[in-house]
Short mmCIF file of C-alpha atoms in Angstrom, two decimals:
data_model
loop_
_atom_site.label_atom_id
_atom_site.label_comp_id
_atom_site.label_asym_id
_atom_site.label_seq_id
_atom_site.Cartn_x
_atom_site.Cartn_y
_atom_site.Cartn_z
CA UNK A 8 20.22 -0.08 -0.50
CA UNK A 9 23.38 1.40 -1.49
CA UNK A 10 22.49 4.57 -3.00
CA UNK A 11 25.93 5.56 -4.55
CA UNK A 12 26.81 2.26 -5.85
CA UNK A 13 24.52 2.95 -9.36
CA UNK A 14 22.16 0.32 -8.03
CA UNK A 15 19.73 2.88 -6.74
CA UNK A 16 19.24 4.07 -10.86
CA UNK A 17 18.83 0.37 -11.75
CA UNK A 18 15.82 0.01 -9.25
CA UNK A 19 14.34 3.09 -10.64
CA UNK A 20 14.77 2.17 -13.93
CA UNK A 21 12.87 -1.24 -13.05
CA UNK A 22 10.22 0.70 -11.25
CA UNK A 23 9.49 3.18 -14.14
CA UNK A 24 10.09 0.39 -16.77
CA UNK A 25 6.03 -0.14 -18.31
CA UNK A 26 5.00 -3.60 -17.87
CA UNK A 27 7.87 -5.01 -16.20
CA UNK A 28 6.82 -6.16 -12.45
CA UNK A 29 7.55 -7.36 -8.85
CA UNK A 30 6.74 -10.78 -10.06
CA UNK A 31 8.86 -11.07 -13.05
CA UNK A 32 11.98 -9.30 -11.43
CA UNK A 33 11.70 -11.64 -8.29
CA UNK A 34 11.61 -14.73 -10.94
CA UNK A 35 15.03 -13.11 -13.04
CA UNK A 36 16.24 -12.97 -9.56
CA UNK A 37 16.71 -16.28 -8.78
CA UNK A 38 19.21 -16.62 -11.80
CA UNK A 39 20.62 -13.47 -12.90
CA UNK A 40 21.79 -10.33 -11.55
CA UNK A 41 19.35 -7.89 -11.85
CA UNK A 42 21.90 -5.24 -12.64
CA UNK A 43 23.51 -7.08 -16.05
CA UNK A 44 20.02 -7.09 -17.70
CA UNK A 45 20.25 -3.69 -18.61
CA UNK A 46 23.79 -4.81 -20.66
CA UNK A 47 21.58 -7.57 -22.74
CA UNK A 48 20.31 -7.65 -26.01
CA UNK A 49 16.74 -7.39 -27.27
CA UNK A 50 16.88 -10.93 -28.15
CA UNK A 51 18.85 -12.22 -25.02
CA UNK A 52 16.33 -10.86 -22.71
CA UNK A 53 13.56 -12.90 -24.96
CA UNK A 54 15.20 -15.49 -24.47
CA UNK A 55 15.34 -14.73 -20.06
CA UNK A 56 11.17 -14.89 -20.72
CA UNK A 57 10.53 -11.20 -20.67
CA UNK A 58 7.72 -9.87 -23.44
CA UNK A 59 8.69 -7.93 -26.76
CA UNK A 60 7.49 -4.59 -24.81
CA UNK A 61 9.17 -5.99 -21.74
CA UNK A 62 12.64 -5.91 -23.54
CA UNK A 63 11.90 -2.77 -25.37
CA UNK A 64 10.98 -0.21 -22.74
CA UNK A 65 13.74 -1.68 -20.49
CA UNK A 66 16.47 -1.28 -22.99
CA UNK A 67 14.85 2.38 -23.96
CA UNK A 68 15.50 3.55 -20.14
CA UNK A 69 14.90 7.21 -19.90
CA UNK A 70 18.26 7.36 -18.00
CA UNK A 71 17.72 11.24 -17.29
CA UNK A 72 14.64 10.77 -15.97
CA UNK A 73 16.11 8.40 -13.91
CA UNK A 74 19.10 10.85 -12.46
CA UNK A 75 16.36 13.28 -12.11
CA UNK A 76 14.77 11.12 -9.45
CA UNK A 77 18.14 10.39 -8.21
CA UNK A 78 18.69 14.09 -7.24
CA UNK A 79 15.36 14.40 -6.08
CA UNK A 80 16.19 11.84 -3.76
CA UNK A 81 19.46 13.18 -2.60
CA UNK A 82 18.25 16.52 -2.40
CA UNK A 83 15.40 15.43 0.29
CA UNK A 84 17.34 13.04 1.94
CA UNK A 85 14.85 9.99 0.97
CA UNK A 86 16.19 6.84 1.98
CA UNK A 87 15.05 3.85 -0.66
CA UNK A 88 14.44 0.47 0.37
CA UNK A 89 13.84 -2.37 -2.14
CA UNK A 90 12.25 -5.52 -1.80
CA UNK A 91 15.46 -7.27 -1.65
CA UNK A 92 17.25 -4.93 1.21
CA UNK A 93 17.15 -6.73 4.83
CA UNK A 94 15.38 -3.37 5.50
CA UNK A 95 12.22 -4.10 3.74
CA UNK A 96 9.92 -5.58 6.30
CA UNK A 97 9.28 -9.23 6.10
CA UNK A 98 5.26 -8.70 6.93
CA UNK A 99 5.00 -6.89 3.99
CA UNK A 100 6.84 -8.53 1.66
CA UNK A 101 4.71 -11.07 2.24
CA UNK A 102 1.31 -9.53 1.03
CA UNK A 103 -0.15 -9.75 -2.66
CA UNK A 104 1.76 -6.91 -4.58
CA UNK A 105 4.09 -5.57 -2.76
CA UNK A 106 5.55 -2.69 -3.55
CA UNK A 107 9.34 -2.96 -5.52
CA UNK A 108 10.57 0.15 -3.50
CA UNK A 109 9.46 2.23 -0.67
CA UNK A 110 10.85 5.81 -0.50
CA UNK A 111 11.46 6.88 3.38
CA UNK A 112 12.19 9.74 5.42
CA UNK A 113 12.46 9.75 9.08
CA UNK A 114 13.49 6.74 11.40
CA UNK A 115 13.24 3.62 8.48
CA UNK A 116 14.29 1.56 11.70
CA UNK A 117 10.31 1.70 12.59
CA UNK A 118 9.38 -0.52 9.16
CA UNK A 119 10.68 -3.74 10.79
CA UNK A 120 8.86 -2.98 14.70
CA UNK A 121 5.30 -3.94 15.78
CA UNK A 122 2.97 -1.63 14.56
CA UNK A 123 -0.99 -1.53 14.64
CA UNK A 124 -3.06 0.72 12.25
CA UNK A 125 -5.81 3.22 13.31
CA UNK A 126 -7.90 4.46 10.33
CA UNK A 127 -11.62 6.04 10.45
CA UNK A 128 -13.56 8.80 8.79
CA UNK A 129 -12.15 11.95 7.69
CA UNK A 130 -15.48 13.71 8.96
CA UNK A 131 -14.80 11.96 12.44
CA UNK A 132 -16.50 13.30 15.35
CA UNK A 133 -15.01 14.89 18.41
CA UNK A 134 -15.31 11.70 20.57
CA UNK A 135 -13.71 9.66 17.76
CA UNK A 136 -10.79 11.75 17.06
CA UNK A 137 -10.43 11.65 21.65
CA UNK A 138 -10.52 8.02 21.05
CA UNK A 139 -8.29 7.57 18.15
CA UNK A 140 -5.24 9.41 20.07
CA UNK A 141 -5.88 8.32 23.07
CA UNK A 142 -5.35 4.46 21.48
CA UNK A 143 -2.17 5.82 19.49
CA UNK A 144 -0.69 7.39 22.75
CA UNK A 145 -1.43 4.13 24.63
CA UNK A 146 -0.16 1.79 21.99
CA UNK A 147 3.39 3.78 21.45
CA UNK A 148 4.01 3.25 25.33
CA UNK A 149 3.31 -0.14 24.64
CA UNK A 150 5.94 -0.19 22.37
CA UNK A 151 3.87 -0.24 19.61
CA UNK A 152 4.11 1.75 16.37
CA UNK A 153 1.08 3.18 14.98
CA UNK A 154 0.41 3.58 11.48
CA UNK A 155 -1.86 5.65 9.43
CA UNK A 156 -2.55 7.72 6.40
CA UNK A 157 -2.08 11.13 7.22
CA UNK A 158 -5.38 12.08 6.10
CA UNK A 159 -7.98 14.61 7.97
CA UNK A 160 -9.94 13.22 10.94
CA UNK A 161 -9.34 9.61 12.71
CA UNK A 162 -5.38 9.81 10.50
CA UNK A 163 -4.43 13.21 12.03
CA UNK A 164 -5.29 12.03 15.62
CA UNK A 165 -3.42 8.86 15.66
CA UNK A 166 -0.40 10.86 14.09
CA UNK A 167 -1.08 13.06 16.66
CA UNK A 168 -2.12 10.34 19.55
CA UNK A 169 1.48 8.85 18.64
CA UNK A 170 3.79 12.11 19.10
CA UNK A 171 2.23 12.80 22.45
CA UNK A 172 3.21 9.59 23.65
CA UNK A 173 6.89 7.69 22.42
CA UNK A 174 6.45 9.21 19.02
CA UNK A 175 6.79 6.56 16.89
CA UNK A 176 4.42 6.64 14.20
CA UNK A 177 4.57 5.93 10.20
CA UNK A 178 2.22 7.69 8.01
CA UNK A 179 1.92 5.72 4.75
CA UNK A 180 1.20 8.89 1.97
CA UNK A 181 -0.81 8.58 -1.14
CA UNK A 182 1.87 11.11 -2.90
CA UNK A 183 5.71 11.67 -2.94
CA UNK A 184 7.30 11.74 0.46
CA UNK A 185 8.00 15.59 -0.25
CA UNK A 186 5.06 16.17 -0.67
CA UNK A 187 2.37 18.21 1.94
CA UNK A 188 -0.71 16.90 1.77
CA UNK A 189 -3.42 17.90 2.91
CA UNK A 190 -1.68 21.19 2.83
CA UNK A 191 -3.26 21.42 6.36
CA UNK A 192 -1.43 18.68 8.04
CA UNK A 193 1.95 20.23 7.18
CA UNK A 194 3.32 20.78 10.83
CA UNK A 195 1.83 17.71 11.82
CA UNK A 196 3.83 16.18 8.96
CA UNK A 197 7.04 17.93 9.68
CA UNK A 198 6.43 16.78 13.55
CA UNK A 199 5.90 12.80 12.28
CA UNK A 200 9.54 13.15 10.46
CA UNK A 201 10.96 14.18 13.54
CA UNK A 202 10.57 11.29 15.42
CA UNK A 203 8.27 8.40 13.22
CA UNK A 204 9.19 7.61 9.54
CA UNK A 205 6.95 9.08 6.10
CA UNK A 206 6.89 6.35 3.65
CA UNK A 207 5.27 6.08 0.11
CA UNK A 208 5.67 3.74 -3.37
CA UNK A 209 5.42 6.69 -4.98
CA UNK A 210 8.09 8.55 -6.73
CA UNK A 211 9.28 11.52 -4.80
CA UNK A 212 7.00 14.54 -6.50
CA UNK A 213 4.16 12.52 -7.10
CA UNK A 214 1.16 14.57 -6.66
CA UNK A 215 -2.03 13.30 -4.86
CA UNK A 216 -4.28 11.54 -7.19
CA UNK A 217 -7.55 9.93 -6.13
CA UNK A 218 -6.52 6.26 -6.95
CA UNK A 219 -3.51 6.34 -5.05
CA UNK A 220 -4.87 6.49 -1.85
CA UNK A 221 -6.78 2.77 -2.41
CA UNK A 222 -3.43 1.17 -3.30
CA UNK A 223 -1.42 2.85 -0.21
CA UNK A 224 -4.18 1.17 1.72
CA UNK A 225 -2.59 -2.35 1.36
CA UNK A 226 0.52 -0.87 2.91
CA UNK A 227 -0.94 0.63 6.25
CA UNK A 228 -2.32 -3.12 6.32
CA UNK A 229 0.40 -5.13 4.73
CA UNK A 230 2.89 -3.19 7.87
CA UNK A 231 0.58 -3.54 10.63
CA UNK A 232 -0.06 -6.68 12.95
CA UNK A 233 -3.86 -5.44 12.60
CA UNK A 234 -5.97 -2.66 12.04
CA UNK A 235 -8.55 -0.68 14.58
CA UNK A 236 -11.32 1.21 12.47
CA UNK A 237 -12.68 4.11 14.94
CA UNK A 238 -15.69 5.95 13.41
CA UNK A 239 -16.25 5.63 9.61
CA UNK A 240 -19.71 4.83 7.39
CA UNK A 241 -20.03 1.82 5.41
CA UNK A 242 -19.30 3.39 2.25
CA UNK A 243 -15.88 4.29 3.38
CA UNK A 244 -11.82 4.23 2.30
CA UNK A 245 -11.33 2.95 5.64
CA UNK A 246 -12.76 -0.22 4.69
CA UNK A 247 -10.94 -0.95 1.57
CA UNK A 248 -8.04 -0.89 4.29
CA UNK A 249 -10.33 -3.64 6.34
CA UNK A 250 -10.33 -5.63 3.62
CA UNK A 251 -6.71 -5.67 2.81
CA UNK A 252 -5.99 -6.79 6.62
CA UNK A 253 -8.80 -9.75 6.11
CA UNK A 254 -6.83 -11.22 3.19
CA UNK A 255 -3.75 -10.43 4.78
CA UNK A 256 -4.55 -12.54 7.53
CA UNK A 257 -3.98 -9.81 9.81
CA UNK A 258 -6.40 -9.18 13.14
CA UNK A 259 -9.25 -6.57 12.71
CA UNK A 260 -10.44 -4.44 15.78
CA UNK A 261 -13.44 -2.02 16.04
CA UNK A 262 -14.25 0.53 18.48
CA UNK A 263 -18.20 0.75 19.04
CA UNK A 264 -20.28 3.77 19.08
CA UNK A 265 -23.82 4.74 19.57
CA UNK A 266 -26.84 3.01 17.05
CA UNK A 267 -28.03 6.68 16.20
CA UNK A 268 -24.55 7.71 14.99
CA UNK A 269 -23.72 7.16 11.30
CA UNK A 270 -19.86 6.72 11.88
CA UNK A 271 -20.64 3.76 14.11
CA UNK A 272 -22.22 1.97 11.32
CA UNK A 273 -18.56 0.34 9.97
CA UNK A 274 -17.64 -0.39 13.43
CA UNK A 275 -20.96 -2.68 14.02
CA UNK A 276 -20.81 -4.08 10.57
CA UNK A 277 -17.46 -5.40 11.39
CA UNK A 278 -18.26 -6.38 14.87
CA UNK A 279 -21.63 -8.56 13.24
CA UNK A 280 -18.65 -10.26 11.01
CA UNK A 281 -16.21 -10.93 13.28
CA UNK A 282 -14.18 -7.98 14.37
CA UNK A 283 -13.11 -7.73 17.93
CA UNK A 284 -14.95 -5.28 19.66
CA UNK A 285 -12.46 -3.14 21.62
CA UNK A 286 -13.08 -0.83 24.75
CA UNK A 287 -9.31 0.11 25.73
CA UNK A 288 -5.44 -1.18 24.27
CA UNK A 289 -5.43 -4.26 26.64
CA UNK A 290 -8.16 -5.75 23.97
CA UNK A 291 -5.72 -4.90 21.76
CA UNK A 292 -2.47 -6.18 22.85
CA UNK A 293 -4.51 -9.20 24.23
CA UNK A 294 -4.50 -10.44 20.34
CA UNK A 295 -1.51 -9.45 18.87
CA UNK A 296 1.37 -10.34 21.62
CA UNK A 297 1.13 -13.88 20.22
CA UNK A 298 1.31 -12.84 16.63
CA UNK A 299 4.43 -10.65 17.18
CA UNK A 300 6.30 -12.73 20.01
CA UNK A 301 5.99 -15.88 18.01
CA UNK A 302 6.63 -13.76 14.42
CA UNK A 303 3.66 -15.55 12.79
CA UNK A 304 3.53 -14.45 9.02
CA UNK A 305 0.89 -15.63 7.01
CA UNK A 306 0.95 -15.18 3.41
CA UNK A 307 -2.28 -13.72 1.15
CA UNK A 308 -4.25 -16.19 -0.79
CA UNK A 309 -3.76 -15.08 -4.52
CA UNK A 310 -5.89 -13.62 -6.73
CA UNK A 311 -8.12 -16.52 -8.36
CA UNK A 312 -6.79 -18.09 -11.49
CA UNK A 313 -8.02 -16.04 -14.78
CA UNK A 314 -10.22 -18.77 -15.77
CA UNK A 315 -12.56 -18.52 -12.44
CA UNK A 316 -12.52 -14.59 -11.91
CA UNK A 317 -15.50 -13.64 -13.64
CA UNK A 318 -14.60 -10.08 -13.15
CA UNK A 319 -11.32 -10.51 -15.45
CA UNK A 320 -12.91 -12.61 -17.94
CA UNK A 321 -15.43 -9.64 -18.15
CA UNK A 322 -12.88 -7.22 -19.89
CA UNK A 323 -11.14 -7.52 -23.06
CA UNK A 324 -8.20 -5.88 -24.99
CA UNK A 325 -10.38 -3.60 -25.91
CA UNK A 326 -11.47 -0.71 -23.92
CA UNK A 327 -14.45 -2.09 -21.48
CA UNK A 328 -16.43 0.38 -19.23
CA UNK A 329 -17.35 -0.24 -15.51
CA UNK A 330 -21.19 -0.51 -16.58
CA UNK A 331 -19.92 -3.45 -19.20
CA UNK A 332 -17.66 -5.50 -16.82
CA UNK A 333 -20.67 -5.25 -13.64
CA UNK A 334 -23.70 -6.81 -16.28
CA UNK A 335 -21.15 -9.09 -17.78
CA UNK A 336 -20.15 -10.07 -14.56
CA UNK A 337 -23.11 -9.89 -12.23
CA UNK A 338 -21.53 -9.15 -9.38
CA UNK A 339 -22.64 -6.40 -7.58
CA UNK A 340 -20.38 -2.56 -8.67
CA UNK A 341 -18.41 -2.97 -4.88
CA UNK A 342 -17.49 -6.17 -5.32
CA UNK A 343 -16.55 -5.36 -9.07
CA UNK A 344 -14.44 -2.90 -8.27
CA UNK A 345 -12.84 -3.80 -5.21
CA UNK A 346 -11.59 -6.55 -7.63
CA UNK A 347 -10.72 -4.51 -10.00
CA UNK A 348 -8.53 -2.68 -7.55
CA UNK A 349 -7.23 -6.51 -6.73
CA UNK A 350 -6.46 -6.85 -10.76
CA UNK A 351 -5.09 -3.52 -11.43
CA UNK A 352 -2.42 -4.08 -8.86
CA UNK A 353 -2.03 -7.63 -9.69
CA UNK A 354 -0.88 -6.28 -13.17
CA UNK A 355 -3.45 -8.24 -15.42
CA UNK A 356 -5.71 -5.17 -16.33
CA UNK A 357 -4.79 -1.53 -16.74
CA UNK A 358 -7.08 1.32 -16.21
CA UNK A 359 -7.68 3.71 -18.89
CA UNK A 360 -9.82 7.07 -19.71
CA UNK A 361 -12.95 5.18 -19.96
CA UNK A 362 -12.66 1.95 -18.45
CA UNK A 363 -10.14 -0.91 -18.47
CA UNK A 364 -8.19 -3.13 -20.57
CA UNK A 365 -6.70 -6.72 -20.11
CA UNK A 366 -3.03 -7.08 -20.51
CA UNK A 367 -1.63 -9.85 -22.89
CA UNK A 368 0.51 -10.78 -20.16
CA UNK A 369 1.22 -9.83 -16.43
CA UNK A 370 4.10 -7.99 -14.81
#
């Protein structure tokens, strides 16, 4: 993206504008410049299909929050990449909400190479954080790129795994990409922009907040060729991350452990449904060489249609709570709200203070 050109403040403003989406800019897109909407009138941009509150917030742009961001930007030397740039890689792009913009530091070269992603417990066990770097350092030589979260445990060791071996790594953060956190992996963050990329939707001085960490889960996925679970429980973030890959289309693989070990548990559950069961990188590369050489992208199924999602037609425009939408629904509360998570990003419900509310129309 051309960052002095004035079209970096347009994508902000886009990205900040309330209610105005990836879906509905992609559909302007095919017709109008994206730039001249901002010289329309209420009634013009109406007539392009966008909603009253569409049109509104867009043409009430806080522009000095939006230079704000722009220094912020310049002053940490973020690189932006929107979903239009050539930059913006294609695997991604091709997932259920993608992200508008990704803010980078570091190499942004590494978006667009072959990457795998190594996630696991936080609480991981000595053995599982040998395992998880040894993997990373294997896969860079490879010429693979690993990808994680940056968080404690199986996260830090890849990172780590990665810098001992070629270096390239991309940690995908649930906060600003100026942002330390945990506060402990600071070095290990520093090290990462030295020689792998730090990448996050979020605006640069975001603070960590516990619902961004589900949604930068569909990123790790939505970049990676497939994703290796070492060591996590059943009840675990790592699987939300599983889950993204499966309806991605992208491979899952799962490194085993022992029955009397409670951070094996994912690994076997996965295994029982399908997962490849993996003892050293050659399982690994085994799968995915065909993927990459023959650049297979395959695109998410989509949500299903309001009418059959029992979970959506659970909620109203008022406030609804969790307990409401799980009896009205009947679905049992982790398949309720792993669709909710699906919904919220989808745009078609918001969360609020004490549950969620449908919006009258999507982004």
């Amino acid at each position: 993206m051309d960052q002095s050109s004035g079209k970096l403040a347009h994508w902000l403003a886009f990205y900040m504008c309330k209610g105005l989406g990836i879906k509905t800019l992609l559909a302007l897109s095919t017709n109008y410049s994206l730039g001249s909407l901002f010289d329309l009138s209420h009634d013009k941009l109406l007539q392009l299909g966008l909603t009253a509150n569409q049109a509104s917030n867009l043409l009430n742009t806080n522009w000095q929050q939006v230079s704000h961001y722009e220094q912020l930007i310049a002053l940490n030397n973020i690189t932006v990449v929107c979903i239009f740039d050539a930059l913006y890689p294609e695997d991604l792009r091709q997932i259920a909400s993608a992200p508008l913009l990704l803010f980078c530091r570091g190499d942004v070269s590494l978006l667009s190479t072959p990457q795998i992603a190594i996630v696991g417990s936080r609480n991981a066990t000595p053995t599982g954080l040998e395992i998880a770097s040894e993997f990373a350092y294997e896969l860079t030589l490879a010429g693979i790129t690993v990808t994680s979260g940056m968080a404690r445990g199986i996260d830090g060791a890849a990172h780590k795994g990665s810098l001992a071996g070629t270096g390239k790594t991309i940690a995908v953060l649930g906060t600003g990409v100026d942002i330390y956190y945990p506060k402990r992996h600071k070095l290990l963050t520093d090290q990462v922009l030295e020689s792998g990329l730090l990448v996050s939707e979020f605006l640069p001085g975001t603070a960590a907040h516990a619902h961004n960490f589900p949604r930068r889960n569909r990123i790790i996925s939505g970049l990676s060729l497939g994703v290796l679970i070492v060591e996590a429980e059943i009840k675990s973030g790592s699987l939300i991350t599983v889950r993204y890959a499966l309806e991605q289309n992208k491979e899952v693989f799962a490194v085993p452990g022992s029955i009397k070990n409670p951070l094996a548990q994912a690994s076997h559950f996965l295994i029982k449904q399908g997962a490849k069961l993996v003892e050293n990188v050659a399982d690994i590369l085994d799968e995915v060489s065909f993927t990459y050489d023959n650049n297979v992208c395959n695109k998410e199924q989509p949500i299903q249609a309001n009418s059959q999602c029992e979970v959506l037609n659970s909620i109203g425009f008022e406030v609804t709570s969790v307990d409401d939408i799980v009896r009205r629904a009947q679905w049992p509360i982790d398949k309720v709200l792993s669709r909710l998570l699906d919904l919220e990003l989808d745009d078609q419900i918001e969360r609020v203070l004490d549950g969620y509310i449908k919006l009258s129309a999507g982004r």
